Tab-separated table of C-alpha atoms in Angstrom:
chain	number	residue	atom	x	y	z
A	1	UNK	CA	10.599	12.318	-19.002
A	2	UNK	CA	13.924	12.217	-17.416
A	3	UNK	CA	15.077	12.941	-13.793
A	4	UNK	CA	16.310	16.362	-14.749
A	5	UNK	CA	12.823	17.201	-16.037
A	6	UNK	CA	11.525	16.369	-12.714
A	7	UNK	CA	14.137	18.498	-10.833
A	8	UNK	CA	13.533	21.332	-12.913
A	9	UNK	CA	9.963	21.396	-12.169
A	10	UNK	CA	10.650	21.343	-8.592
A	11	UNK	CA	12.929	24.261	-9.090
A	12	UNK	CA	10.629	26.239	-10.848
A	13	UNK	CA	7.978	25.684	-8.195
A	14	UNK	CA	10.749	26.752	-5.409
A	15	UNK	CA	10.429	23.392	-3.872
A	16	UNK	CA	13.760	21.822	-4.496
A	17	UNK	CA	16.137	21.291	-1.409
A	18	UNK	CA	19.509	19.994	-0.779
A	19	UNK	CA	20.304	16.196	-1.195
A	20	UNK	CA	20.298	15.934	2.450
A	21	UNK	CA	20.310	18.508	5.155
A	22	UNK	CA	22.421	18.367	8.182
A	23	UNK	CA	20.700	17.289	11.305
A	24	UNK	CA	19.232	14.670	13.433
A	25	UNK	CA	16.215	13.287	11.008
A	26	UNK	CA	17.268	10.569	8.856
A	27	UNK	CA	14.458	9.063	6.698
A	28	UNK	CA	16.262	5.670	5.967
A	29	UNK	CA	17.961	3.753	8.759
A	30	UNK	CA	19.211	0.157	9.351
A	31	UNK	CA	16.535	-1.847	11.113
A	32	UNK	CA	18.488	-3.686	13.841
A	33	UNK	CA	15.505	-5.425	15.382
A	34	UNK	CA	12.517	-5.920	12.896
A	35	UNK	CA	10.122	-6.237	15.960
A	36	UNK	CA	11.061	-2.856	17.158
A	37	UNK	CA	11.201	-0.660	14.067
A	38	UNK	CA	12.988	2.791	14.697
A	39	UNK	CA	11.817	6.355	14.223
A	40	UNK	CA	13.427	8.623	11.563
A	41	UNK	CA	13.807	11.324	14.077
A	42	UNK	CA	14.605	11.668	17.778
A	43	UNK	CA	11.541	11.838	20.220
A	44	UNK	CA	10.943	13.553	23.241
A	45	UNK	CA	10.309	11.157	26.264
A	46	UNK	CA	6.463	11.795	25.990
A	47	UNK	CA	6.531	11.076	22.365
A	48	UNK	CA	8.542	7.950	22.880
A	49	UNK	CA	5.978	6.761	25.614
A	50	UNK	CA	3.111	7.483	23.298
A	51	UNK	CA	4.988	5.605	20.286
A	52	UNK	CA	5.839	2.474	22.479
A	53	UNK	CA	2.362	2.244	23.450
A	54	UNK	CA	1.018	2.825	19.955
A	55	UNK	CA	3.388	-0.238	18.787
A	56	UNK	CA	1.774	-2.261	21.482
A	57	UNK	CA	-1.705	-1.440	20.120
A	58	UNK	CA	-0.506	-2.020	16.581
A	59	UNK	CA	0.501	-5.503	17.699
A	60	UNK	CA	-2.579	-6.493	19.660
A	61	UNK	CA	-5.031	-9.104	18.632
A	62	UNK	CA	-8.134	-7.582	19.347
A	63	UNK	CA	-10.958	-9.916	20.840
A	64	UNK	CA	-14.800	-10.092	20.640
A	65	UNK	CA	-16.620	-7.709	22.749
A	66	UNK	CA	-17.296	-8.535	26.515
A	67	UNK	CA	-14.151	-10.799	26.823
A	68	UNK	CA	-12.889	-10.403	30.404
A	69	UNK	CA	-9.535	-8.658	30.935
A	70	UNK	CA	-9.383	-7.439	27.488
A	71	UNK	CA	-8.078	-4.075	28.779
A	72	UNK	CA	-10.293	-2.049	26.272
A	73	UNK	CA	-9.069	-4.075	23.315
A	74	UNK	CA	-12.286	-5.659	22.776
A	75	UNK	CA	-14.992	-5.362	20.041
A	76	UNK	CA	-13.459	-6.735	16.888
A	77	UNK	CA	-15.777	-7.950	14.218
A	78	UNK	CA	-18.230	-9.623	14.272
A	79	UNK	CA	-17.272	-9.895	10.744
A	80	UNK	CA	-13.831	-8.840	9.852
A	81	UNK	CA	-10.640	-9.660	7.706
A	82	UNK	CA	-7.884	-9.148	10.400
A	83	UNK	CA	-7.898	-9.028	14.189
A	84	UNK	CA	-4.727	-6.624	14.465
A	85	UNK	CA	-2.633	-4.158	12.354
A	86	UNK	CA	0.263	-6.551	12.644
A	87	UNK	CA	-1.499	-9.312	10.920
A	88	UNK	CA	-1.326	-7.579	7.601
A	89	UNK	CA	1.671	-5.202	8.142
A	90	UNK	CA	3.898	-7.386	10.194
A	91	UNK	CA	6.652	-5.100	11.956
A	92	UNK	CA	5.481	-2.454	9.582
A	93	UNK	CA	6.333	-4.541	6.408
A	94	UNK	CA	4.386	-5.210	3.388
A	95	UNK	CA	2.175	-8.500	3.723
A	96	UNK	CA	3.847	-11.578	2.254
A	97	UNK	CA	2.520	-12.365	-1.372
A	98	UNK	CA	0.348	-15.485	-2.307
A	99	UNK	CA	2.498	-18.507	-2.801
A	100	UNK	CA	0.128	-20.421	-5.086
A	101	UNK	CA	-3.412	-21.311	-5.783
A	102	UNK	CA	-5.564	-21.878	-2.632
A	103	UNK	CA	-7.392	-19.888	-0.001
A	104	UNK	CA	-6.982	-16.208	0.273
A	105	UNK	CA	-3.811	-15.625	2.418
A	106	UNK	CA	-3.591	-13.266	5.456
A	107	UNK	CA	-2.585	-9.658	4.310
A	108	UNK	CA	-4.448	-10.044	1.008
A	109	UNK	CA	-7.714	-8.330	1.732
A	110	UNK	CA	-10.625	-8.249	-0.907
A	111	UNK	CA	-12.163	-4.692	-1.045
A	112	UNK	CA	-15.529	-4.194	-2.651
A	113	UNK	CA	-16.723	-1.107	-4.572
A	114	UNK	CA	-19.495	-0.102	-6.745
A	115	UNK	CA	-18.361	0.715	-10.391
A	116	UNK	CA	-17.994	4.397	-10.995
A	117	UNK	CA	-17.671	5.325	-7.292
A	118	UNK	CA	-14.310	5.798	-5.260
A	119	UNK	CA	-15.753	4.934	-1.852
A	120	UNK	CA	-19.077	3.041	-2.232
A	121	UNK	CA	-18.913	-0.535	-1.326
A	122	UNK	CA	-21.179	-3.334	-2.130
A	123	UNK	CA	-24.872	-2.729	-0.932
A	124	UNK	CA	-24.901	-5.985	1.025
A	125	UNK	CA	-21.405	-6.500	1.949
A	126	UNK	CA	-19.852	-3.150	2.498
A	127	UNK	CA	-16.276	-2.208	1.611
A	128	UNK	CA	-14.267	-5.144	2.570
A	129	UNK	CA	-15.269	-8.830	2.424
A	130	UNK	CA	-15.243	-10.276	6.009
A	131	UNK	CA	-13.696	-13.688	5.530
A	132	UNK	CA	-13.405	-14.216	9.348
A	133	UNK	CA	-16.042	-13.850	12.196
A	134	UNK	CA	-16.093	-14.182	15.886
A	135	UNK	CA	-17.584	-17.159	17.771
A	136	UNK	CA	-21.458	-17.806	16.923
A	137	UNK	CA	-20.976	-15.814	13.652
A	138	UNK	CA	-20.341	-17.017	10.295
A	139	UNK	CA	-17.834	-15.067	7.922
A	140	UNK	CA	-19.671	-13.246	4.836
A	141	UNK	CA	-17.861	-15.370	2.090
A	142	UNK	CA	-14.696	-17.413	1.402
A	143	UNK	CA	-12.390	-16.465	-1.400
A	144	UNK	CA	-10.277	-18.765	-3.256
A	145	UNK	CA	-7.114	-17.898	-5.693
A	146	UNK	CA	-6.267	-19.601	-9.031
A	147	UNK	CA	-3.333	-18.372	-11.122
A	148	UNK	CA	-3.244	-18.576	-14.931
A	149	UNK	CA	0.010	-18.672	-16.439
A	150	UNK	CA	0.950	-16.181	-19.164
A	151	UNK	CA	4.211	-16.820	-21.299
A	152	UNK	CA	6.176	-14.610	-23.491
A	153	UNK	CA	9.698	-13.601	-24.655
A	154	UNK	CA	12.130	-10.774	-24.298
A	155	UNK	CA	13.584	-9.224	-27.553
A	156	UNK	CA	16.822	-11.438	-27.031
A	157	UNK	CA	14.475	-14.605	-27.049
A	158	UNK	CA	14.667	-15.219	-23.413
A	159	UNK	CA	11.335	-16.663	-22.226
A	160	UNK	CA	9.199	-15.247	-19.117
A	161	UNK	CA	6.102	-16.356	-17.317
A	162	UNK	CA	3.528	-14.322	-15.371
A	163	UNK	CA	0.862	-15.386	-13.138
A	164	UNK	CA	-2.446	-13.753	-13.743
A	165	UNK	CA	-4.787	-14.166	-10.655
A	166	UNK	CA	-8.335	-15.041	-10.785
A	167	UNK	CA	-10.628	-14.948	-7.664
A	168	UNK	CA	-13.610	-16.953	-6.972
A	169	UNK	CA	-16.068	-15.897	-4.145
A	170	UNK	CA	-18.124	-18.671	-2.675
A	171	UNK	CA	-20.512	-19.087	0.276
A	172	UNK	CA	-21.855	-15.501	0.320
A	173	UNK	CA	-24.233	-15.254	3.243
A	174	UNK	CA	-26.324	-12.404	2.437
A	175	UNK	CA	-27.072	-12.991	-1.226
A	176	UNK	CA	-25.109	-12.521	-4.360
A	177	UNK	CA	-22.651	-9.585	-4.926
A	178	UNK	CA	-24.127	-7.061	-7.283
A	179	UNK	CA	-23.091	-7.421	-10.876
A	180	UNK	CA	-21.652	-3.930	-10.813
A	181	UNK	CA	-19.476	-4.707	-7.460
A	182	UNK	CA	-15.733	-4.422	-8.288
A	183	UNK	CA	-13.597	-7.207	-6.752
A	184	UNK	CA	-10.654	-5.465	-5.560
A	185	UNK	CA	-7.887	-7.593	-4.141
A	186	UNK	CA	-5.201	-5.609	-2.043
A	187	UNK	CA	-2.179	-6.736	-0.808
A	188	UNK	CA	-1.231	-4.815	2.495
A	189	UNK	CA	1.535	-2.547	1.729
A	190	UNK	CA	4.396	-1.390	4.043
A	191	UNK	CA	3.703	1.624	6.129
A	192	UNK	CA	7.525	2.575	6.191
A	193	UNK	CA	7.914	6.476	5.780
A	194	UNK	CA	4.115	7.217	5.663
A	195	UNK	CA	4.611	10.054	7.889
A	196	UNK	CA	7.224	11.499	5.618
A	197	UNK	CA	4.943	11.418	2.459
A	198	UNK	CA	2.391	13.388	4.429
A	199	UNK	CA	5.166	16.163	4.612
A	200	UNK	CA	5.488	16.382	0.663
A	201	UNK	CA	4.081	19.680	-0.234
A	202	UNK	CA	0.712	19.820	-2.328
A	203	UNK	CA	2.626	22.292	-4.686
A	204	UNK	CA	5.250	19.470	-5.331
A	205	UNK	CA	2.367	17.275	-6.658
A	206	UNK	CA	0.933	20.019	-8.661
A	207	UNK	CA	4.437	20.785	-10.114
A	208	UNK	CA	4.890	16.983	-11.129
A	209	UNK	CA	1.204	16.774	-12.459
A	210	UNK	CA	2.098	19.599	-14.841
A	211	UNK	CA	5.482	18.437	-15.759
A	212	UNK	CA	4.064	15.003	-16.665
A	213	UNK	CA	1.241	16.170	-18.799
A	214	UNK	CA	1.757	14.915	-22.490
A	215	UNK	CA	4.218	12.245	-21.295
A	216	UNK	CA	3.009	9.650	-18.584
A	217	UNK	CA	-0.294	11.630	-17.867
A	218	UNK	CA	0.167	11.239	-14.125
A	219	UNK	CA	-2.520	13.323	-12.020
A	220	UNK	CA	-3.440	13.950	-8.322
A	221	UNK	CA	-6.300	11.972	-6.908
A	222	UNK	CA	-8.194	14.644	-5.402
A	223	UNK	CA	-10.505	13.474	-2.829
A	224	UNK	CA	-13.179	15.341	-0.399
A	225	UNK	CA	-12.222	15.027	3.364
A	226	UNK	CA	-13.913	16.662	6.000
A	227	UNK	CA	-15.407	19.064	3.441
A	228	UNK	CA	-12.153	20.123	1.898
A	229	UNK	CA	-10.712	19.090	-1.407
A	230	UNK	CA	-7.312	17.412	-0.635
A	231	UNK	CA	-4.982	14.972	-2.493
A	232	UNK	CA	-5.041	11.114	-1.888
A	233	UNK	CA	-1.673	10.040	-0.840
A	234	UNK	CA	-2.166	6.443	0.419
A	235	UNK	CA	-3.713	3.158	-0.773
A	236	UNK	CA	-3.033	1.619	-3.969
A	237	UNK	CA	-5.325	3.893	-5.728
A	238	UNK	CA	-4.692	6.787	-3.580
A	239	UNK	CA	-8.200	6.707	-1.810
A	240	UNK	CA	-6.939	7.754	1.601
A	241	UNK	CA	-5.735	11.363	2.338
A	242	UNK	CA	-3.555	10.899	5.449
A	243	UNK	CA	-2.218	8.371	7.774
A	244	UNK	CA	-4.907	8.917	10.194
A	245	UNK	CA	-7.619	8.528	7.265
A	246	UNK	CA	-6.108	5.182	6.152
A	247	UNK	CA	-5.603	4.073	9.690
A	248	UNK	CA	-9.095	4.701	11.091
A	249	UNK	CA	-10.703	3.176	7.914
A	250	UNK	CA	-8.784	0.070	8.638
A	251	UNK	CA	-9.732	-0.427	12.039
A	252	UNK	CA	-13.510	0.242	11.026
A	253	UNK	CA	-13.428	-1.650	7.758
A	254	UNK	CA	-10.933	-4.388	8.170
A	255	UNK	CA	-11.250	-5.096	11.863
A	256	UNK	CA	-14.883	-3.872	12.767
A	257	UNK	CA	-13.624	-1.430	15.148
A	258	UNK	CA	-15.047	2.148	15.437
A	259	UNK	CA	-13.400	5.317	16.516
A	260	UNK	CA	-14.136	8.965	16.731
A	261	UNK	CA	-13.139	9.510	13.195
A	262	UNK	CA	-15.180	6.278	11.802
A	263	UNK	CA	-18.047	5.827	14.126
A	264	UNK	CA	-19.539	3.080	11.949
A	265	UNK	CA	-18.073	-0.216	11.193
A	266	UNK	CA	-18.559	-2.204	7.764
A	267	UNK	CA	-22.100	-3.801	8.852
A	268	UNK	CA	-24.636	-2.873	6.269
A	269	UNK	CA	-28.526	-2.768	6.479
A	270	UNK	CA	-28.623	-6.168	5.014
A	271	UNK	CA	-26.722	-7.597	7.923
A	272	UNK	CA	-28.975	-7.274	10.689
A	273	UNK	CA	-27.249	-9.818	12.877
A	274	UNK	CA	-23.956	-7.913	12.537
A	275	UNK	CA	-25.512	-4.481	13.260
A	276	UNK	CA	-27.085	-6.000	16.576
A	277	UNK	CA	-23.948	-7.696	17.762
A	278	UNK	CA	-22.269	-6.591	21.113
A	279	UNK	CA	-20.328	-3.483	20.989
A	280	UNK	CA	-16.727	-2.993	22.620
A	281	UNK	CA	-17.657	0.511	23.683
A	282	UNK	CA	-18.203	3.830	21.730
A	283	UNK	CA	-15.927	4.360	20.348
A	284	UNK	CA	-14.339	0.910	20.304
A	285	UNK	CA	-10.839	2.171	19.691
A	286	UNK	CA	-10.325	4.953	22.275
A	287	UNK	CA	-8.921	8.412	21.021
A	288	UNK	CA	-5.587	7.861	22.965
A	289	UNK	CA	-5.287	4.417	21.510
A	290	UNK	CA	-5.689	6.201	17.835
A	291	UNK	CA	-3.182	9.147	18.812
A	292	UNK	CA	-0.668	6.548	19.953
A	293	UNK	CA	-0.791	4.317	16.858
A	294	UNK	CA	-0.609	7.403	14.678
A	295	UNK	CA	2.605	8.359	16.732
A	296	UNK	CA	4.106	5.037	15.980
A	297	UNK	CA	3.036	5.147	12.183
A	298	UNK	CA	3.928	8.679	11.595
A	299	UNK	CA	7.333	8.443	12.972
A	300	UNK	CA	8.425	5.094	11.487
A	301	UNK	CA	11.526	5.309	9.452
A	302	UNK	CA	12.265	3.525	6.005
A	303	UNK	CA	14.707	0.646	6.142
A	304	UNK	CA	17.910	1.451	4.632
A	305	UNK	CA	18.190	-1.485	2.386
A	306	UNK	CA	21.472	-0.611	0.763
A	307	UNK	CA	23.241	-0.435	4.138
A	308	UNK	CA	21.518	-3.941	5.258
A	309	UNK	CA	22.702	-5.398	1.816
A	310	UNK	CA	26.162	-3.932	1.969
A	311	UNK	CA	25.773	-2.387	-1.338
A	312	UNK	CA	23.966	0.627	-2.973
A	313	UNK	CA	23.563	-1.416	-6.228
A	314	UNK	CA	25.439	-1.153	-9.652
A	315	UNK	CA	25.291	2.425	-10.639
A	316	UNK	CA	24.747	1.149	-14.127
A	317	UNK	CA	21.451	-0.013	-12.804
A	318	UNK	CA	20.423	3.469	-11.802
A	319	UNK	CA	21.352	4.714	-15.505
A	320	UNK	CA	19.154	1.950	-16.904
A	321	UNK	CA	16.436	2.724	-14.575
A	322	UNK	CA	16.315	6.348	-15.861
A	323	UNK	CA	17.179	5.486	-19.455
A	324	UNK	CA	14.102	3.167	-19.608
A	325	UNK	CA	11.848	5.943	-18.386
A	326	UNK	CA	11.038	4.400	-14.822
A	327	UNK	CA	12.050	7.617	-13.243
A	328	UNK	CA	9.167	9.426	-15.005
A	329	UNK	CA	6.682	7.858	-12.433
A	330	UNK	CA	9.193	6.768	-9.825
A	331	UNK	CA	11.362	10.003	-9.448
A	332	UNK	CA	14.295	9.425	-6.808
A	333	UNK	CA	13.688	12.467	-4.691
A	334	UNK	CA	10.786	14.557	-3.350
A	335	UNK	CA	10.988	17.592	-0.874
A	336	UNK	CA	9.381	17.636	2.634
A	337	UNK	CA	8.348	20.522	4.636
A	338	UNK	CA	8.172	20.813	8.559
A	339	UNK	CA	10.578	18.313	9.642
A	340	UNK	CA	13.747	19.724	11.388
A	341	UNK	CA	17.031	18.523	9.898
A	342	UNK	CA	15.270	16.974	6.802
A	343	UNK	CA	14.555	18.795	3.362
A	344	UNK	CA	14.258	15.806	1.094
A	345	UNK	CA	13.167	12.158	0.847
A	346	UNK	CA	13.988	9.494	-1.528
A	347	UNK	CA	10.895	7.267	-1.824
A	348	UNK	CA	10.795	6.882	-5.706
A	349	UNK	CA	7.405	7.933	-6.213
A	350	UNK	CA	5.503	10.722	-7.440
A	351	UNK	CA	2.355	10.044	-5.427
A	352	UNK	CA	0.279	10.631	-8.438
A	353	UNK	CA	-2.140	8.128	-9.997
A	354	UNK	CA	-1.697	6.517	-13.399
A	355	UNK	CA	-3.456	4.553	-16.038
A	356	UNK	CA	-1.560	1.175	-15.883
A	357	UNK	CA	-3.413	-0.562	-18.646
A	358	UNK	CA	-6.057	-3.393	-18.946
A	359	UNK	CA	-3.773	-6.248	-17.509
A	360	UNK	CA	-3.795	-4.588	-14.050
A	361	UNK	CA	-7.622	-3.673	-13.991
A	362	UNK	CA	-9.788	-4.887	-11.297
A	363	UNK	CA	-12.648	-6.727	-12.548
A	364	UNK	CA	-16.534	-6.403	-11.713
A	365	UNK	CA	-18.588	-9.277	-10.784
A	366	UNK	CA	-19.890	-9.472	-14.364
A	367	UNK	CA	-16.310	-9.788	-15.645
A	368	UNK	CA	-15.900	-6.245	-16.992
A	369	UNK	CA	-12.898	-4.326	-16.136
A	370	UNK	CA	-13.249	-1.488	-13.806
A	371	UNK	CA	-11.130	1.879	-13.883
A	372	UNK	CA	-7.459	1.265	-13.756
A	373	UNK	CA	-5.716	4.219	-12.112
A	374	UNK	CA	-3.224	3.301	-9.682
A	375	UNK	CA	-0.962	5.280	-7.343
A	376	UNK	CA	2.935	5.100	-8.102
A	377	UNK	CA	3.925	2.688	-5.393
A	378	UNK	CA	7.141	3.792	-3.472
A	379	UNK	CA	10.057	1.641	-4.134
A	380	UNK	CA	11.957	2.606	-0.802
A	381	UNK	CA	12.285	-0.204	1.630
A	382	UNK	CA	12.161	-2.693	-1.401
A	383	UNK	CA	15.356	-4.210	-0.662
A	384	UNK	CA	14.063	-4.774	2.944
A	385	UNK	CA	11.229	-6.983	1.620
A	386	UNK	CA	13.449	-8.737	-1.031
A	387	UNK	CA	15.838	-9.845	1.675
A	388	UNK	CA	13.045	-10.589	4.381
A	389	UNK	CA	13.519	-14.117	5.804
A	390	UNK	CA	10.824	-16.405	5.401
A	391	UNK	CA	8.497	-14.060	3.448
A	392	UNK	CA	7.079	-14.732	0.018
A	393	UNK	CA	7.640	-11.717	-2.064
A	394	UNK	CA	4.616	-10.324	-3.681
A	395	UNK	CA	4.813	-7.120	-5.792
A	396	UNK	CA	1.987	-4.914	-7.173
A	397	UNK	CA	-1.666	-4.495	-5.607
A	398	UNK	CA	-2.310	-8.108	-5.314
A	399	UNK	CA	1.097	-9.700	-4.794
A	400	UNK	CA	1.091	-11.319	-8.273
A	401	UNK	CA	4.710	-10.440	-9.178
A	402	UNK	CA	7.387	-12.705	-7.780
A	403	UNK	CA	10.100	-10.283	-8.776
A	404	UNK	CA	10.931	-6.931	-9.990
A	405	UNK	CA	11.110	-7.924	-13.586
A	406	UNK	CA	7.768	-9.566	-13.145
A	407	UNK	CA	6.416	-6.378	-11.776
A	408	UNK	CA	7.704	-4.342	-14.761
A	409	UNK	CA	6.178	-6.788	-17.298
A	410	UNK	CA	2.633	-6.091	-15.705
A	411	UNK	CA	2.902	-2.508	-16.405
A	412	UNK	CA	1.079	-1.045	-19.332
A	413	UNK	CA	-0.845	2.222	-20.168
A	414	UNK	CA	1.326	5.278	-19.141
A	415	UNK	CA	4.287	2.761	-18.266
A	416	UNK	CA	3.958	0.901	-21.691
A	417	UNK	CA	7.066	2.399	-22.965
A	418	UNK	CA	9.089	1.585	-20.198
A	419	UNK	CA	8.028	-1.841	-20.261
A	420	UNK	CA	8.992	-1.993	-23.919
A	421	UNK	CA	12.279	-0.526	-23.090
A	422	UNK	CA	13.045	-2.939	-20.489
A	423	UNK	CA	12.009	-5.750	-22.708
A	424	UNK	CA	14.497	-4.542	-25.317
A	425	UNK	CA	17.576	-4.841	-22.850
A	426	UNK	CA	20.107	-7.530	-22.791
A	427	UNK	CA	19.806	-10.176	-20.062
A	428	UNK	CA	22.753	-8.616	-18.223
A	429	UNK	CA	21.200	-5.182	-18.259
A	430	UNK	CA	17.757	-6.396	-17.197
A	431	UNK	CA	19.372	-8.085	-14.210
A	432	UNK	CA	21.583	-4.683	-13.584
A	433	UNK	CA	18.268	-2.842	-13.437
A	434	UNK	CA	16.321	-5.240	-11.383
A	435	UNK	CA	19.233	-5.687	-8.815
A	436	UNK	CA	19.639	-2.110	-8.240
A	437	UNK	CA	15.870	-1.536	-7.698
A	438	UNK	CA	16.241	-4.371	-5.145
A	439	UNK	CA	18.783	-2.196	-3.128
A	440	UNK	CA	16.216	0.635	-2.684
C-alpha cells in the first residue's frame, strides 16, 4: 500500500487535514537543552508550573519508605526495576541499547506474561522481573544477555550481520518461573509526542485498519479499560490505552509505587516479604504528582531531527521508503483533533499492531515462541536518537538492532515484502533510505 492509499482512506473518512495549520502549536521543535525538553504548544502560567513540577518528579530518584526528608518521594520497591522515570527515559528519550553481552542494562526491562494473556504476569513474580531491591531485600532474579550472531548477504553480495539476543534468568528467589511464562525484554521507548498520539481519532485507526486489510493486515489492539473497549496506543505491543495508563502502570510495576489508578504494586501472593514491606503512603504517588507528571509527558514535543542535523535528508530516500513499502505501516502523517493550531502530525506510524514474523517473537520459558503482534513504532525523533552523544543506539523492542538497516533486516511477517525490497536495493540506495529515516 502506498501513501496515496492511506491518504485516500483518511479523506474518505473525513479525517484528512492540511499539511500544517497556522498557529502556535508545532509538534516537532529543536531541542536546545536536552535536560529541559520543550512543549509542543504554549502553556498558561499554571500549566507551566505544573509541567515544571512534573519534570522534577520525572527526574526524581525515589527512596525506600521511611527515609527522612524524602518530601513524599519515598516508597520505592521493595522489589523494582528502576527508581526513577528518568533512569529509563533519560530526558524523555529512548533508553540506550545493550552494547554487548553481559548483565541486563538499565532501561532494558524484562516483562513477564502468561502465554495467551495480554496482561497477566507470572504467578510468582508478577509483571516485571525486579532485578533491584532496597536495603535488607534481595532482587527477584538476575538477567544476563548473550548475543548469537547471524550472517547473510544482500542481493548484491554485500554481507550483513545481526545480533540475536538470548536471555538467561538466574537466582530466582521465589521458585522457578512457570513454563508458560513469556520472557519479554523491553527497551524503554522515547515518550516524545505521546500526548499528540492520544489526539489521533479512533476513526483514523479504523480507516487505516480497513485500508490495510489484504495487504499488511494491521489491526487495532482493542483493550478493556475502566469497563470500556478502547484501542491500545502505547507500549511495544499496544497494551496501554493512554499516557496515564502507561505512566501509572510503570510507577506500580517497574518502581513499586502505588497510585490512585494503580493501588497495588507488583508484589504477588508468593512474595509475602514484599507484601508486608513498609509503605510510603496510600497512595505512594499522590494525585497531584501524577497530574503534574502527565502534564509534562502529554505536552512534550518531538525533537526536530532534520533541523538539528541541518538536513531533511535526500528526497530520493523518501521515494525509496515509499517504493519499498515501508509507508504501508509507517504512514508519514496522521490527523489530530482537539489541539489549537495543529491538525496533522508526522509520526510515521499507523498505531496498529502487525505480525512481524517468528524472528522477533518473544519466547516462553520452555522455549516455545509467543504471539508476535507488534505496534508500529513511530519513527519521529529517530534522528535525535541516532545523533545523541554517548548513547548506544538500540532499535526494535529489545535494542538488538544497531542501525536502521539492521532493524529492517529483522522485519518479517507483514513486513517481509518490504524487507525483501530493501535487500534487493543497491548499496547506494540502501544507504539513501537508511540515512533518510535517520533524519526523521
